[in-house]
Amino acid sequence: MAGNTFGTLFRVTTFGESHGVGLGVTIDGCPAGLPLDVEAIQHEMARRRPGQSRIVTQRKEGDTVELLSGTFEGKTTGTPIGMVIYNQDQRSKDYSHIHDKYRPSHADYTFTAKYGHRDYRGGGRSSARETAARVAAGAVARQLLDHYGITIRSYVDQVGDIATGKDHNELDLSLIDSNDVRCPDPAAAARMEEEILTVRKAGDTIGGVVKCVVSGVPAGWGEPVFDKLHADLGRAVLSINACKGFEYGSGFAGVTMRGSAHNDAFYTDAEGRTRTRTNRSGGIQGGISNGEDIYFRAAFKPVATIITDQESVNEAGESVTVAGKGRHDPCVLPRAVPIVDAMAALVLADHCLRARANRL
């Protein structure tokens, strides 16, 4: 299987399956001398782990990270950083009924078409459980970015048709973790949680939108052709399970505007810095950061597993009924927030190191 490595200079390779012994990640390229806070890594894992509230899957996983290599006396050594997360609460029998059936909108059929053999227990490598390894790696990347004063804050902006309806500058982003939904608008969060619980009771699922805001990135990160900063962010975020759409800056709403209204005018601030009066570019122009906040939105579909019988076919091509069983999220959004944070951090850590090689 190809495609398990991400990044150019700050490179991560993940491994493991949903119902295997565990999952892990190797980070290659992290500079030596970075003080590594293992508790900060564990904090991000706790934000992603299952069973953390009544609106997520009740699978019980501690998601404790075991650091295997790459540090000495609390600092990175410049050698590969290895981390592993052992699975604790697999219930593989929950999937025995679909060992030869294709679940609608899952990767069961496509895995079989590609490899001729698949791990049906929770989807194996295609399971969102794989993202635990990404979050561990992203937590290391965030600490590298912290060194340069860069912050990444993602939050739930919409669940179904319930949205904050506010720009991120109108919200207090310190409130992101103040509720189970991870929405910094308390009134909207309450409505979102009620909707998720209603959907769960009906045996169904619901999707929504995560918004990410990155502050502190200096001008000059990103490449002007294939490795545009927004293109790499899009690739990273769209690689997350259930993500169906990505937009940055004005995104699709920008098509309704004329250039004269959409352009971000430059000015020089009191400290002599080049700034833009508006930020419809989303902090990126020509694929390169311009020093303003980078922001993007990611759309996540409803979770494909529902507790309702669905029509499908089996590996023999026969019509079958797929019964909904197991423990699953009624809405992926609250647990997707730290995953979006992690993928943004991995992209930015990589471009941070690449920017250092751009010129004398």
CSV table of C-alpha atoms in Angstrom, one decimal:
chain,number,residue,atom,x,y,z
A,1,MET,CA,0.0,0.0,0.0
A,2,ALA,CA,1.4,3.4,-1.1
A,3,GLY,CA,0.5,6.8,0.2
A,4,ASN,CA,1.2,6.4,3.9
A,5,THR,CA,3.9,9.2,4.0
A,6,PHE,CA,3.1,12.9,4.1
A,7,GLY,CA,5.4,15.9,3.8
A,8,THR,CA,8.7,16.9,2.2
A,9,LEU,CA,11.1,17.9,5.0
A,10,PHE,CA,8.9,17.3,8.0
A,11,ARG,CA,7.8,13.8,7.0
A,12,VAL,CA,5.3,11.5,8.7
A,13,THR,CA,4.5,7.9,8.0
A,14,THR,CA,1.6,6.3,9.8
A,15,PHE,CA,0.8,2.6,10.2
A,16,GLY,CA,-1.8,0.4,11.9
A,17,GLU,CA,-5.5,-0.6,11.6
A,18,SER,CA,-8.7,0.0,13.6
A,19,HIS,CA,-8.8,-3.5,15.0
A,20,GLY,CA,-5.2,-4.4,15.0
A,21,VAL,CA,-2.7,-4.3,17.9
A,22,GLY,CA,-2.4,-0.6,17.5
A,23,LEU,CA,-1.4,2.4,15.4
A,24,GLY,CA,1.7,4.4,15.1
A,25,VAL,CA,3.7,7.1,13.4
A,26,THR,CA,7.3,7.9,12.5
A,27,ILE,CA,8.3,11.6,12.1
A,28,ASP,CA,11.4,12.2,10.1
A,29,GLY,CA,12.9,15.7,9.8
A,30,CYS,CA,12.0,17.3,13.1
A,31,PRO,CA,14.9,19.6,14.0
A,32,ALA,CA,17.0,18.7,17.0
A,33,GLY,CA,16.8,20.7,20.2
A,34,LEU,CA,13.0,21.2,20.3
A,35,PRO,CA,11.7,20.7,23.9
A,36,LEU,CA,9.0,18.1,23.5
A,37,ASP,CA,6.1,18.2,25.9
A,38,VAL,CA,4.6,14.7,26.0
A,39,GLU,CA,1.7,15.9,28.0
A,40,ALA,CA,0.8,18.3,25.2
A,41,ILE,CA,0.7,15.4,22.8
A,42,GLN,CA,-1.5,13.5,25.1
A,43,HIS,CA,-3.8,16.5,25.5
A,44,GLU,CA,-4.4,16.5,21.7
A,45,MET,CA,-5.1,12.8,21.8
A,46,ALA,CA,-7.7,13.3,24.5
A,47,ARG,CA,-9.5,15.8,22.3
A,48,ARG,CA,-9.7,13.2,19.4
A,49,ARG,CA,-10.3,10.0,21.4
A,50,PRO,CA,-13.7,8.2,21.3
A,51,GLY,CA,-16.0,8.0,24.3
A,52,GLN,CA,-15.3,11.5,25.5
A,53,SER,CA,-18.9,12.7,25.5
A,54,ARG,CA,-22.5,11.6,24.8
A,55,ILE,CA,-22.5,12.9,21.2
A,56,VAL,CA,-19.6,10.7,20.0
A,57,THR,CA,-18.9,7.0,19.6
A,58,GLN,CA,-18.8,5.1,22.9
A,59,ARG,CA,-15.8,3.0,22.0
A,60,LYS,CA,-13.5,3.3,25.0
A,61,GLU,CA,-9.9,4.0,24.1
A,62,GLY,CA,-7.4,5.8,26.3
A,63,ASP,CA,-5.3,6.6,23.3
A,64,THR,CA,-2.2,6.8,25.4
A,65,VAL,CA,0.9,7.6,23.3
A,66,GLU,CA,4.1,5.7,23.9
A,67,LEU,CA,7.2,7.6,22.7
A,68,LEU,CA,9.7,5.1,21.3
A,69,SER,CA,12.5,7.2,19.9
A,70,GLY,CA,13.8,10.6,18.8
A,71,THR,CA,14.2,12.4,22.2
A,72,PHE,CA,16.8,12.6,24.9
A,73,GLU,CA,16.5,14.6,28.2
A,74,GLY,CA,13.2,16.1,27.0
A,75,LYS,CA,14.5,17.4,23.7
A,76,THR,CA,14.4,16.1,20.1
A,77,THR,CA,17.6,14.7,18.8
A,78,GLY,CA,17.0,15.1,15.1
A,79,THR,CA,16.6,11.4,14.6
A,80,PRO,CA,13.2,9.8,13.7
A,81,ILE,CA,10.5,10.2,16.3
A,82,GLY,CA,8.5,7.0,16.8
A,83,MET,CA,5.2,6.9,18.6
A,84,VAL,CA,2.7,4.1,19.1
A,85,ILE,CA,-1.0,4.0,20.4
A,86,TYR,CA,-2.2,0.6,21.4
A,87,ASN,CA,-5.8,-0.4,20.7
A,88,GLN,CA,-7.7,-1.5,23.9
A,89,ASP,CA,-11.4,-1.8,23.1
A,90,GLN,CA,-11.8,-3.5,19.8
A,91,ARG,CA,-15.0,-5.4,19.3
A,92,SER,CA,-14.3,-7.2,16.0
A,93,LYS,CA,-17.4,-9.4,16.4
A,94,ASP,CA,-19.5,-6.3,15.8
A,95,TYR,CA,-18.3,-6.6,12.1
A,96,SER,CA,-18.7,-10.3,11.5
A,97,HIS,CA,-22.1,-9.7,9.9
A,98,ILE,CA,-20.5,-7.7,7.1
A,99,HIS,CA,-17.4,-9.8,6.4
A,100,ASP,CA,-18.5,-10.3,2.8
A,101,LYS,CA,-20.9,-7.3,2.4
A,102,TYR,CA,-20.2,-3.8,1.1
A,103,ARG,CA,-21.4,-1.1,3.4
A,104,PRO,CA,-23.0,1.8,1.5
A,105,SER,CA,-20.6,4.8,1.2
A,106,HIS,CA,-17.7,3.0,2.9
A,107,ALA,CA,-14.4,1.8,1.3
A,108,ASP,CA,-15.4,-1.9,1.5
A,109,TYR,CA,-16.0,-2.3,-2.2
A,110,THR,CA,-13.1,-0.1,-3.4
A,111,PHE,CA,-10.6,-1.8,-1.1
A,112,THR,CA,-11.7,-5.2,-2.5
A,113,ALA,CA,-11.5,-3.8,-6.1
A,114,LYS,CA,-8.0,-2.5,-5.4
A,115,TYR,CA,-6.4,-5.2,-3.3
A,116,GLY,CA,-8.7,-8.3,-3.7
A,117,HIS,CA,-8.5,-8.7,0.1
A,118,ARG,CA,-9.6,-6.4,2.9
A,119,ASP,CA,-9.8,-6.2,6.7
A,120,TYR,CA,-13.6,-5.9,7.3
A,121,ARG,CA,-13.2,-5.2,11.0
A,122,GLY,CA,-14.1,-1.5,11.2
A,123,GLY,CA,-12.6,-0.8,7.8
A,124,GLY,CA,-9.1,-1.7,8.8
A,125,ARG,CA,-6.7,1.0,7.4
A,126,SER,CA,-9.6,3.0,5.9
A,127,SER,CA,-11.1,3.5,9.4
A,128,ALA,CA,-11.0,7.0,10.9
A,129,ARG,CA,-9.1,5.4,13.8
A,130,GLU,CA,-6.0,5.8,11.6
A,131,THR,CA,-6.2,9.6,12.4
A,132,ALA,CA,-5.1,8.9,15.9
A,133,ALA,CA,-1.5,8.6,14.6
A,134,ARG,CA,-1.9,11.9,12.6
A,135,VAL,CA,-3.0,13.7,15.7
A,136,ALA,CA,0.1,12.5,17.6
A,137,ALA,CA,2.3,13.7,14.8
A,138,GLY,CA,0.4,16.9,14.5
A,139,ALA,CA,0.9,17.6,18.2
A,140,VAL,CA,4.7,17.5,17.6
A,141,ALA,CA,4.4,19.8,14.6
A,142,ARG,CA,2.4,22.2,16.7
A,143,GLN,CA,5.2,22.4,19.3
A,144,LEU,CA,7.6,23.3,16.5
A,145,LEU,CA,5.2,26.0,15.3
A,146,ASP,CA,4.8,27.3,18.8
A,147,HIS,CA,8.5,28.0,18.8
A,148,TYR,CA,7.8,30.5,16.0
A,149,GLY,CA,4.7,32.0,17.7
A,150,ILE,CA,2.2,30.3,15.3
A,151,THR,CA,-1.3,29.3,16.6
A,152,ILE,CA,-3.8,27.0,15.0
A,153,ARG,CA,-7.4,27.0,16.1
A,154,SER,CA,-10.1,24.9,14.5
A,155,TYR,CA,-13.8,24.8,15.6
A,156,VAL,CA,-17.2,23.5,14.5
A,157,ASP,CA,-18.8,26.2,12.4
A,158,GLN,CA,-21.8,24.3,11.3
A,159,VAL,CA,-23.8,21.1,12.0
A,160,GLY,CA,-26.4,20.2,9.4
A,161,ASP,CA,-28.2,23.6,8.7
A,162,ILE,CA,-27.3,25.0,12.1
A,163,ALA,CA,-24.4,27.5,11.6
A,164,THR,CA,-22.8,30.2,13.7
A,165,GLY,CA,-23.3,32.6,10.9
A,166,LYS,CA,-20.4,34.6,12.2
A,167,ASP,CA,-16.9,35.4,11.0
A,168,HIS,CA,-14.1,34.0,13.1
A,169,ASN,CA,-13.1,37.5,14.1
A,170,GLU,CA,-16.5,37.9,15.8
A,171,LEU,CA,-16.0,34.8,18.0
A,172,ASP,CA,-14.1,34.2,21.2
A,173,LEU,CA,-11.9,31.2,20.0
A,174,SER,CA,-10.8,30.5,23.6
A,175,LEU,CA,-14.3,29.0,24.0
A,176,ILE,CA,-13.7,26.2,21.5
A,177,ASP,CA,-13.3,23.5,24.1
A,178,SER,CA,-15.9,24.9,26.5
A,179,ASN,CA,-18.6,22.6,25.2
A,180,ASP,CA,-18.9,19.0,23.7
A,181,VAL,CA,-19.5,20.3,20.2
A,182,ARG,CA,-16.4,22.4,20.1
A,183,CYS,CA,-18.2,25.5,18.8
A,184,PRO,CA,-17.1,28.8,20.3
A,185,ASP,CA,-20.6,30.2,19.9
A,186,PRO,CA,-22.4,28.9,23.0
A,187,ALA,CA,-26.0,29.5,21.7
A,188,ALA,CA,-25.2,27.8,18.4
A,189,ALA,CA,-23.4,25.0,20.2
A,190,ALA,CA,-26.5,24.2,22.3
A,191,ARG,CA,-28.7,23.9,19.2
A,192,MET,CA,-26.0,21.8,17.4
A,193,GLU,CA,-25.8,19.4,20.4
A,194,GLU,CA,-29.6,19.1,20.5
A,195,GLU,CA,-29.6,18.3,16.8
A,196,ILE,CA,-26.9,15.7,17.1
A,197,LEU,CA,-28.7,13.9,19.9
A,198,THR,CA,-32.0,14.0,17.9
A,199,VAL,CA,-30.2,12.4,15.0
A,200,ARG,CA,-28.6,9.8,17.1
A,201,LYS,CA,-31.9,8.8,18.7
A,202,ALA,CA,-33.3,8.3,15.2
A,203,GLY,CA,-30.4,6.0,14.3
A,204,ASP,CA,-29.1,8.4,11.7
A,205,THR,CA,-26.0,10.7,11.3
A,206,ILE,CA,-25.4,14.3,10.3
A,207,GLY,CA,-22.5,16.3,8.8
A,208,GLY,CA,-21.2,19.8,9.0
A,209,VAL,CA,-18.3,22.2,8.6
A,210,VAL,CA,-15.0,22.7,10.6
A,211,LYS,CA,-13.3,26.1,10.2
A,212,CYS,CA,-9.6,26.6,10.9
A,213,VAL,CA,-7.8,29.8,11.7
A,214,VAL,CA,-4.0,30.1,11.7
A,215,SER,CA,-2.3,33.1,13.1
A,216,GLY,CA,1.4,34.2,13.1
A,217,VAL,CA,2.6,32.7,9.8
A,218,PRO,CA,5.0,35.2,8.3
A,219,ALA,CA,4.9,36.2,4.7
A,220,GLY,CA,6.8,33.9,2.3
A,221,TRP,CA,5.8,30.4,3.2
A,222,GLY,CA,4.6,28.1,0.3
A,223,GLU,CA,5.7,27.5,-3.2
A,224,PRO,CA,4.3,29.3,-6.3
A,225,VAL,CA,3.6,26.3,-8.6
A,226,PHE,CA,2.5,22.8,-7.6
A,227,ASP,CA,3.2,23.1,-3.8
A,228,LYS,CA,1.1,26.1,-3.2
A,229,LEU,CA,0.4,26.5,0.5
A,230,HIS,CA,-3.4,26.4,0.1
A,231,ALA,CA,-3.0,23.4,-2.3
A,232,ASP,CA,-1.0,21.5,0.3
A,233,LEU,CA,-3.5,22.4,3.0
A,234,GLY,CA,-6.4,21.3,0.8
A,235,ARG,CA,-4.6,18.0,0.1
A,236,ALA,CA,-4.0,17.4,3.8
A,237,VAL,CA,-7.5,18.2,4.9
A,238,LEU,CA,-9.2,16.3,2.1
A,239,SER,CA,-7.2,13.2,3.2
A,240,ILE,CA,-9.2,13.1,6.4
A,241,ASN,CA,-12.0,10.5,6.5
A,242,ALA,CA,-15.4,11.9,5.6
A,243,CYS,CA,-14.1,15.3,4.4
A,244,LYS,CA,-15.9,16.2,1.2
A,245,GLY,CA,-15.0,19.8,0.5
A,246,PHE,CA,-12.3,22.5,1.2
A,247,GLU,CA,-12.3,26.2,0.6
A,248,TYR,CA,-10.0,28.9,1.9
A,249,GLY,CA,-10.4,32.7,2.1
A,250,SER,CA,-13.6,33.9,0.4
A,251,GLY,CA,-13.9,30.4,-1.2
A,252,PHE,CA,-17.0,29.8,-3.2
A,253,ALA,CA,-18.7,32.9,-2.0
A,254,GLY,CA,-16.1,34.9,-3.8
A,255,VAL,CA,-17.6,34.0,-7.2
A,256,THR,CA,-20.5,36.4,-6.5
A,257,MET,CA,-18.1,39.4,-6.2
A,258,ARG,CA,-16.4,41.6,-8.7
A,259,GLY,CA,-12.6,42.0,-8.7
A,260,SER,CA,-12.9,45.6,-7.5
A,261,ALA,CA,-14.7,44.4,-4.4
A,262,HIS,CA,-12.8,41.2,-3.9
A,263,ASN,CA,-9.2,42.5,-4.0
A,264,ASP,CA,-7.3,42.9,-0.8
A,265,ALA,CA,-5.7,46.4,-0.8
A,266,PHE,CA,-2.3,46.8,0.7
A,267,TYR,CA,-1.2,49.4,3.2
A,268,THR,CA,1.8,49.9,5.6
A,269,ASP,CA,0.9,49.8,9.3
A,270,ALA,CA,2.3,51.9,12.1
A,271,GLU,CA,5.1,49.3,12.6
A,272,GLY,CA,6.2,49.5,9.0
A,273,ARG,CA,4.7,46.1,8.1
A,274,THR,CA,2.9,45.4,4.8
A,275,ARG,CA,-0.7,44.5,5.5
A,276,THR,CA,-4.0,44.0,3.7
A,277,ARG,CA,-7.1,46.0,4.7
A,278,THR,CA,-9.3,42.9,4.0
A,279,ASN,CA,-8.4,39.3,3.9
A,280,ARG,CA,-10.5,37.6,1.3
A,281,SER,CA,-7.3,35.9,0.1
A,282,GLY,CA,-7.3,33.9,3.3
A,283,GLY,CA,-3.7,34.8,4.1
A,284,ILE,CA,-2.3,33.3,0.9
A,285,GLN,CA,-1.6,34.9,-2.4
A,286,GLY,CA,0.0,33.1,-5.4
A,287,GLY,CA,0.3,30.0,-3.2
A,288,ILE,CA,2.5,31.9,-0.7
A,289,SER,CA,1.6,33.3,2.7
A,290,ASN,CA,1.2,37.1,3.0
A,291,GLY,CA,1.4,37.4,6.8
A,292,GLU,CA,-2.3,37.7,7.4
A,293,ASP,CA,-4.4,35.1,9.2
A,294,ILE,CA,-4.8,31.9,7.1
A,295,TYR,CA,-8.3,30.5,7.3
A,296,PHE,CA,-10.2,27.7,5.6
A,297,ARG,CA,-13.4,25.6,5.9
A,298,ALA,CA,-13.7,21.9,5.5
A,299,ALA,CA,-17.0,20.1,4.9
A,300,PHE,CA,-17.6,16.7,6.5
A,301,LYS,CA,-20.3,14.3,5.2
A,302,PRO,CA,-22.7,12.4,7.6
A,303,VAL,CA,-21.0,9.3,9.0
A,304,ALA,CA,-21.7,6.4,6.6
A,305,THR,CA,-22.6,3.9,9.3
A,306,ILE,CA,-26.2,4.3,10.4
A,307,ILE,CA,-28.3,2.1,12.8
A,308,THR,CA,-30.8,1.4,10.0
A,309,ASP,CA,-30.9,-1.5,7.6
A,310,GLN,CA,-29.6,-0.6,4.1
A,311,GLU,CA,-29.7,-2.4,0.8
A,312,SER,CA,-26.4,-3.5,-0.7
A,313,VAL,CA,-24.6,-6.4,-2.4
A,314,ASN,CA,-22.0,-8.9,-1.2
A,315,GLU,CA,-18.7,-10.0,-2.8
A,316,ALA,CA,-20.6,-12.4,-4.9
A,317,GLY,CA,-22.8,-9.6,-6.3
A,318,GLU,CA,-25.9,-10.9,-4.6
A,319,SER,CA,-28.4,-8.4,-3.1
A,320,VAL,CA,-28.2,-8.3,0.7
A,321,THR,CA,-29.3,-6.2,3.6
A,322,VAL,CA,-26.6,-4.5,5.7
A,323,ALA,CA,-27.7,-4.1,9.3
A,324,GLY,CA,-26.4,-1.2,11.3
A,325,LYS,CA,-24.4,-2.4,14.3
A,326,GLY,CA,-21.4,-1.3,16.4
A,327,ARG,CA,-20.4,2.0,18.1
A,328,HIS,CA,-20.2,5.0,15.8
A,329,ASP,CA,-20.3,8.8,15.8
A,330,PRO,CA,-23.6,10.3,15.0
A,331,CYS,CA,-21.6,13.4,13.9
A,332,VAL,CA,-17.9,13.4,13.2
A,333,LEU,CA,-17.4,17.1,13.7
A,334,PRO,CA,-16.4,17.4,17.4
A,335,ARG,CA,-13.7,14.8,17.0
A,336,ALA,CA,-12.6,16.1,13.6
A,337,VAL,CA,-11.6,19.4,15.1
A,338,PRO,CA,-8.2,18.2,16.5
A,339,ILE,CA,-7.6,16.2,13.3
A,340,VAL,CA,-8.0,19.3,11.2
A,341,ASP,CA,-5.6,21.1,13.6
A,342,ALA,CA,-3.1,18.3,13.2
A,343,MET,CA,-3.1,18.2,9.4
A,344,ALA,CA,-2.8,22.0,9.2
A,345,ALA,CA,0.1,21.8,11.7
A,346,LEU,CA,1.9,19.1,9.6
A,347,VAL,CA,1.6,21.2,6.4
A,348,LEU,CA,2.8,24.4,8.1
A,349,ALA,CA,5.7,22.7,9.9
A,350,ASP,CA,6.9,21.3,6.6
A,351,HIS,CA,6.6,24.7,4.9
A,352,CYS,CA,8.3,26.3,7.9
A,353,LEU,CA,11.4,24.2,7.3
A,354,ARG,CA,11.2,24.6,3.5
A,355,ALA,CA,11.1,28.4,3.9
A,356,ARG,CA,14.4,28.4,5.7
A,357,ALA,CA,16.0,27.1,2.6
A,358,ASN,CA,14.6,29.6,0.2
A,359,ARG,CA,17.4,32.2,0.1
A,360,LEU,CA,20.6,33.3,1.9
